[in-house]
XYZ file of N, CA and C in Angstrom:
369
model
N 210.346 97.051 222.687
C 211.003 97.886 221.706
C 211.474 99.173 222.365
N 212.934 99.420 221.507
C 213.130 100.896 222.609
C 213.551 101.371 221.365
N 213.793 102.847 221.719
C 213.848 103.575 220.235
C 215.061 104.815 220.365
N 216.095 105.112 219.999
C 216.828 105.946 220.662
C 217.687 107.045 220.148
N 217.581 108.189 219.925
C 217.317 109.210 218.865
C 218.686 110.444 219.905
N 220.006 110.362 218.834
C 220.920 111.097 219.152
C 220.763 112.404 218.897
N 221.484 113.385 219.581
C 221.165 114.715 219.383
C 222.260 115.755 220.116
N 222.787 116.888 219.639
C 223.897 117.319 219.543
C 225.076 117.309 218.940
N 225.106 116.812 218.279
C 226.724 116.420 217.298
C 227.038 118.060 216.679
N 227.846 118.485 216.017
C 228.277 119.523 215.584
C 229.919 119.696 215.580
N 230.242 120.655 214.771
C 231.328 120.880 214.543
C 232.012 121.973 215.459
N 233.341 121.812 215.914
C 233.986 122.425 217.214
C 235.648 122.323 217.161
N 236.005 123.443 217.493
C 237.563 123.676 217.633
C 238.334 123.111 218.644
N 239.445 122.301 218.415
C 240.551 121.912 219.681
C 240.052 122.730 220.919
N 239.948 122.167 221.918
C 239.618 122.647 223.260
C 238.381 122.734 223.428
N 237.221 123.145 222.342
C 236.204 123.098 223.269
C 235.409 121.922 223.193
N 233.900 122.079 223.648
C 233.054 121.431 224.660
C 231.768 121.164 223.562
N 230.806 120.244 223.969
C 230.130 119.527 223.056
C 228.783 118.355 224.332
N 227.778 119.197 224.063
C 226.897 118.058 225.328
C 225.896 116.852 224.790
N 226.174 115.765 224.311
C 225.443 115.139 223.624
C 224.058 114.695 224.034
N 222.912 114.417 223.818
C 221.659 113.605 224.148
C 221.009 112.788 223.629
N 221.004 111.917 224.596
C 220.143 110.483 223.756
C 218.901 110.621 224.265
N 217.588 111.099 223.540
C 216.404 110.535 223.782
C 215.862 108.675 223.459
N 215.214 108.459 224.749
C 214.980 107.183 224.556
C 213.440 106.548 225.018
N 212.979 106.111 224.183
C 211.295 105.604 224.458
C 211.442 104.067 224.490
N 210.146 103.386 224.949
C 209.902 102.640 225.035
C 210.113 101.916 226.123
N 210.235 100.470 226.582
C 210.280 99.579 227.596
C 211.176 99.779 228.647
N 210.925 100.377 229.969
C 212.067 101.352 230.540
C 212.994 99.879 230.641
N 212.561 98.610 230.688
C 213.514 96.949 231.420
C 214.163 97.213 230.401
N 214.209 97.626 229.269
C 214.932 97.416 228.246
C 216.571 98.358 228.072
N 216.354 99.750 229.004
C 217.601 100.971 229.305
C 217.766 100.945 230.339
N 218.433 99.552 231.082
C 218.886 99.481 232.560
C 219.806 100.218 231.803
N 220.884 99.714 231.711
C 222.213 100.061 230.984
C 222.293 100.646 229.211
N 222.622 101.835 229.658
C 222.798 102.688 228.588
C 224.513 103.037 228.406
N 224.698 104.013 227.328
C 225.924 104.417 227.170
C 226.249 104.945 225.879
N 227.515 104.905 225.568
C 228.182 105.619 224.096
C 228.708 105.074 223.847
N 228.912 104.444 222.028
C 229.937 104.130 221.628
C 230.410 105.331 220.420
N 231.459 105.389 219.736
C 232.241 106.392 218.840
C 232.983 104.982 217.500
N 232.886 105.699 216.294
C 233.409 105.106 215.286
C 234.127 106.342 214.290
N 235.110 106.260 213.990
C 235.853 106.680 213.339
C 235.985 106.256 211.868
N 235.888 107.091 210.823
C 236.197 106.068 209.538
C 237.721 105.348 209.490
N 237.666 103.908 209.301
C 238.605 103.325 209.085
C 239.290 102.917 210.371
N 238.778 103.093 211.560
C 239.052 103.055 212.824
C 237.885 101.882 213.961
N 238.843 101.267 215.243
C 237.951 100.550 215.416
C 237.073 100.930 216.189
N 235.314 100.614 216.270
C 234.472 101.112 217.058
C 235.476 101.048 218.574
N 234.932 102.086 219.311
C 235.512 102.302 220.577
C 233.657 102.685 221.718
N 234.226 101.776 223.153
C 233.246 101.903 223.920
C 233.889 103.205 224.512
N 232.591 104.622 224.589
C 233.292 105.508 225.184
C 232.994 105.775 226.685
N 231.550 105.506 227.641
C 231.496 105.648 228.518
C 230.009 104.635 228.661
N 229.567 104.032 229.908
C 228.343 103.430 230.331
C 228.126 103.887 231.619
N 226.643 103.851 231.991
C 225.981 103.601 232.969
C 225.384 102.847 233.079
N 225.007 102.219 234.108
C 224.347 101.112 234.717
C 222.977 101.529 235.339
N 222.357 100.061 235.712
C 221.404 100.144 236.365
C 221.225 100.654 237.793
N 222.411 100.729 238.601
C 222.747 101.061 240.078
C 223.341 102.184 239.685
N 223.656 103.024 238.432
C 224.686 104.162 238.544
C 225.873 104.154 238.418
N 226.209 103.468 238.361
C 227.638 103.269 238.601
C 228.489 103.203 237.013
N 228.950 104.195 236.517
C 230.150 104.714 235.544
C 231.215 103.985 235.080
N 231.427 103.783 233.560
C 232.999 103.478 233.412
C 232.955 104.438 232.094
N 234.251 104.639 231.513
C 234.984 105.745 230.948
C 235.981 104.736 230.517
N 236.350 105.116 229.041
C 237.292 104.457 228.106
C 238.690 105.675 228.734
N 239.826 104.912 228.444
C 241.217 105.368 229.025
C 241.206 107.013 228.155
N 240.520 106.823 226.926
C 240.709 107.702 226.179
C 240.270 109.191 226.649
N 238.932 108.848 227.417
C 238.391 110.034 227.829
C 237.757 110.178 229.284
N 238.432 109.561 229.725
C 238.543 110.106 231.173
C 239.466 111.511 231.995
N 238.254 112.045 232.420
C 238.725 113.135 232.980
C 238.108 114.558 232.307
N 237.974 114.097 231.040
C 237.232 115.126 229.810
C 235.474 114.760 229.591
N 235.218 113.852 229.270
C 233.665 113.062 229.131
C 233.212 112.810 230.474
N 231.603 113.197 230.686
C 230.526 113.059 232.387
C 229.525 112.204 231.216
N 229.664 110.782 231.517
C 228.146 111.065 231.281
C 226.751 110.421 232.468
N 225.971 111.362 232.344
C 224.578 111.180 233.027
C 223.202 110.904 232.424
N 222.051 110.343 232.977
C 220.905 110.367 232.871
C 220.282 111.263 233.660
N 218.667 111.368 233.169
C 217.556 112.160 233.943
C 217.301 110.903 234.671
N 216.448 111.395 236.150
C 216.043 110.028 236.998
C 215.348 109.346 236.458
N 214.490 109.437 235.260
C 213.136 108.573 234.450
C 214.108 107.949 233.628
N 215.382 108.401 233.737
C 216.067 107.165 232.718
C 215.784 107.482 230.936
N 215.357 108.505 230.738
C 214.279 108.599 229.256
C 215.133 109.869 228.301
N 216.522 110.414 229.350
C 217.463 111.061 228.362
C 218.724 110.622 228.800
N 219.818 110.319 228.169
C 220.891 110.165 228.421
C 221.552 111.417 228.028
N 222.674 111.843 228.228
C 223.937 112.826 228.318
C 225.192 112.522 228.319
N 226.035 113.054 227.186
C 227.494 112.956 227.387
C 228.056 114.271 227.030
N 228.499 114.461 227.866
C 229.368 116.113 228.026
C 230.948 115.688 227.759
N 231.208 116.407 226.720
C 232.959 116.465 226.231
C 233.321 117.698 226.294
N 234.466 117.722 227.278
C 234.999 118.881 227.301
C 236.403 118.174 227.015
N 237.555 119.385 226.406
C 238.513 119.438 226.144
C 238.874 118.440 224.635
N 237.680 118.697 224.261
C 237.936 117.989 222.645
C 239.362 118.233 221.933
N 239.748 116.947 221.180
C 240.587 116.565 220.327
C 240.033 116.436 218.779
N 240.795 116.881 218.285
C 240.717 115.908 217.028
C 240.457 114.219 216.640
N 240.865 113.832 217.794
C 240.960 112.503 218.012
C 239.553 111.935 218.496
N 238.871 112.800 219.232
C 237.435 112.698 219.300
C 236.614 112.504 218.065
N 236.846 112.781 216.816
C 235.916 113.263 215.979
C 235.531 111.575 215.598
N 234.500 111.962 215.555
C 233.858 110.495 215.265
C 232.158 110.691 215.109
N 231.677 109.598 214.877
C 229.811 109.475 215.252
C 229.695 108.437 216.079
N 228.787 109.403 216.830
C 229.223 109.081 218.231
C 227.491 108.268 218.112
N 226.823 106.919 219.176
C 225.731 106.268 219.024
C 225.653 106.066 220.697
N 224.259 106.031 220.771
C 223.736 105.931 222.262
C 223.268 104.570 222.319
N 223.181 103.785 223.343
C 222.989 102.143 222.878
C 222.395 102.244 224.236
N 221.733 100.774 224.140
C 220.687 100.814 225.622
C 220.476 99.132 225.719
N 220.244 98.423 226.801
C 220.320 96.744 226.921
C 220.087 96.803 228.289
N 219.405 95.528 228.239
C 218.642 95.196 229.838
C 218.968 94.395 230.623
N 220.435 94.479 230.895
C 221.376 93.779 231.561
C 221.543 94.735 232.969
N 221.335 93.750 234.393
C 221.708 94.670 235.210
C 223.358 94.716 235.741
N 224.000 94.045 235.647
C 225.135 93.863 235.656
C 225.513 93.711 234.314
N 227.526 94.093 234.351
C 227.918 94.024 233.185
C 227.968 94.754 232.416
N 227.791 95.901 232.704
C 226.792 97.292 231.644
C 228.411 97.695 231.086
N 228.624 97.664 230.057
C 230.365 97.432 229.132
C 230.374 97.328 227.948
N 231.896 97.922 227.715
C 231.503 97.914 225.710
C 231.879 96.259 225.663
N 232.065 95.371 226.554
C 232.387 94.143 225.949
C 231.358 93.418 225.319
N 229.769 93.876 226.137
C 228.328 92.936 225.890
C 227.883 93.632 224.406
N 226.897 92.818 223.869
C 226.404 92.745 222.569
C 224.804 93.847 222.776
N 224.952 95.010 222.711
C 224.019 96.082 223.027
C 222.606 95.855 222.056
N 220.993 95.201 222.493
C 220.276 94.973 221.643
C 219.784 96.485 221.156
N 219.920 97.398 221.559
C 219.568 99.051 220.791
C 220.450 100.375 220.388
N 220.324 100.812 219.574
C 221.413 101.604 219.029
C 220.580 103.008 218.589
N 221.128 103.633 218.560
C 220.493 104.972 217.976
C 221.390 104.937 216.338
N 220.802 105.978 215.923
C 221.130 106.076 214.303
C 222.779 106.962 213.967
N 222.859 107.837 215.783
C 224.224 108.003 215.400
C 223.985 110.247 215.622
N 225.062 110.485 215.982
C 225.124 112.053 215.618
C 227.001 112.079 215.642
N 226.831 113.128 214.615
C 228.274 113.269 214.268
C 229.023 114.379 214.807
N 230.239 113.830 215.656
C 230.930 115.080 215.719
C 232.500 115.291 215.106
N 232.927 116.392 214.897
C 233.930 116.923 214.529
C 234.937 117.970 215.177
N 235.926 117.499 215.209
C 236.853 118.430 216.052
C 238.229 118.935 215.281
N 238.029 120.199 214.894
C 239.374 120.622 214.300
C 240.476 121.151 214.999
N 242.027 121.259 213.905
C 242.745 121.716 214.800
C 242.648 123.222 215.260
């Protein structure tokens, strides 16, 4: 069982910055591969960034160049830093975690999800 508890969401003006955190317990085999997804009302879920078990990063077209995200070495917080927010960002944003060592992508079926933190970006 893993358990995974979002934190940071808040409300923020065009241009700025926003550092999200996923706390995560339980079975470390279970958060090789972590990451973000974003949902929009009426919009389709979007994969926004993953890490893997080796480290290794991918970034949706959308937010590359603006979104880092990292872990602590224990693997037990995740991080997504948005800078240069849009409106187009605004969404609730969910930290997801699966024990896949390869493959780590919004294409795979993620067995853990967090409950979600919301953000908002005005003009």
């Amino acid at each position: 069982q893993v358990q995974l508890v979002e934190s940071g969401g808040g409300s923020v003006q065009s241009g700025g910055s926003l550092r999200l955190s996923c706390a995560a317990s339980g079975d470390a085999n279970y958060r090789r591969c972590m990451g973000w997804f974003r949902q929009a009302p009426g919009k389709q879920r979007e994969g926004v960034t993953f890490i893997g078990f080796d480290g290794r990063t991918t970034y949706a077209n959308s937010v590359k160049g603006r979104f880092t995200i990292t872990r602590d070495n224990d693997k037990t917080t995740l991080y997504l830093q948005m800078n240069s927010l849009t409106p187009e960002d605004t969404a609730m944003y969910y930290c997801v975690a699966d024990s896949t060592f390869f493959g780590c992508d919004p294409g795979r079926a993620f067995r853990f999800w967090g409950p979600g933190t919301q953000v908002n970006v005005s003009l």
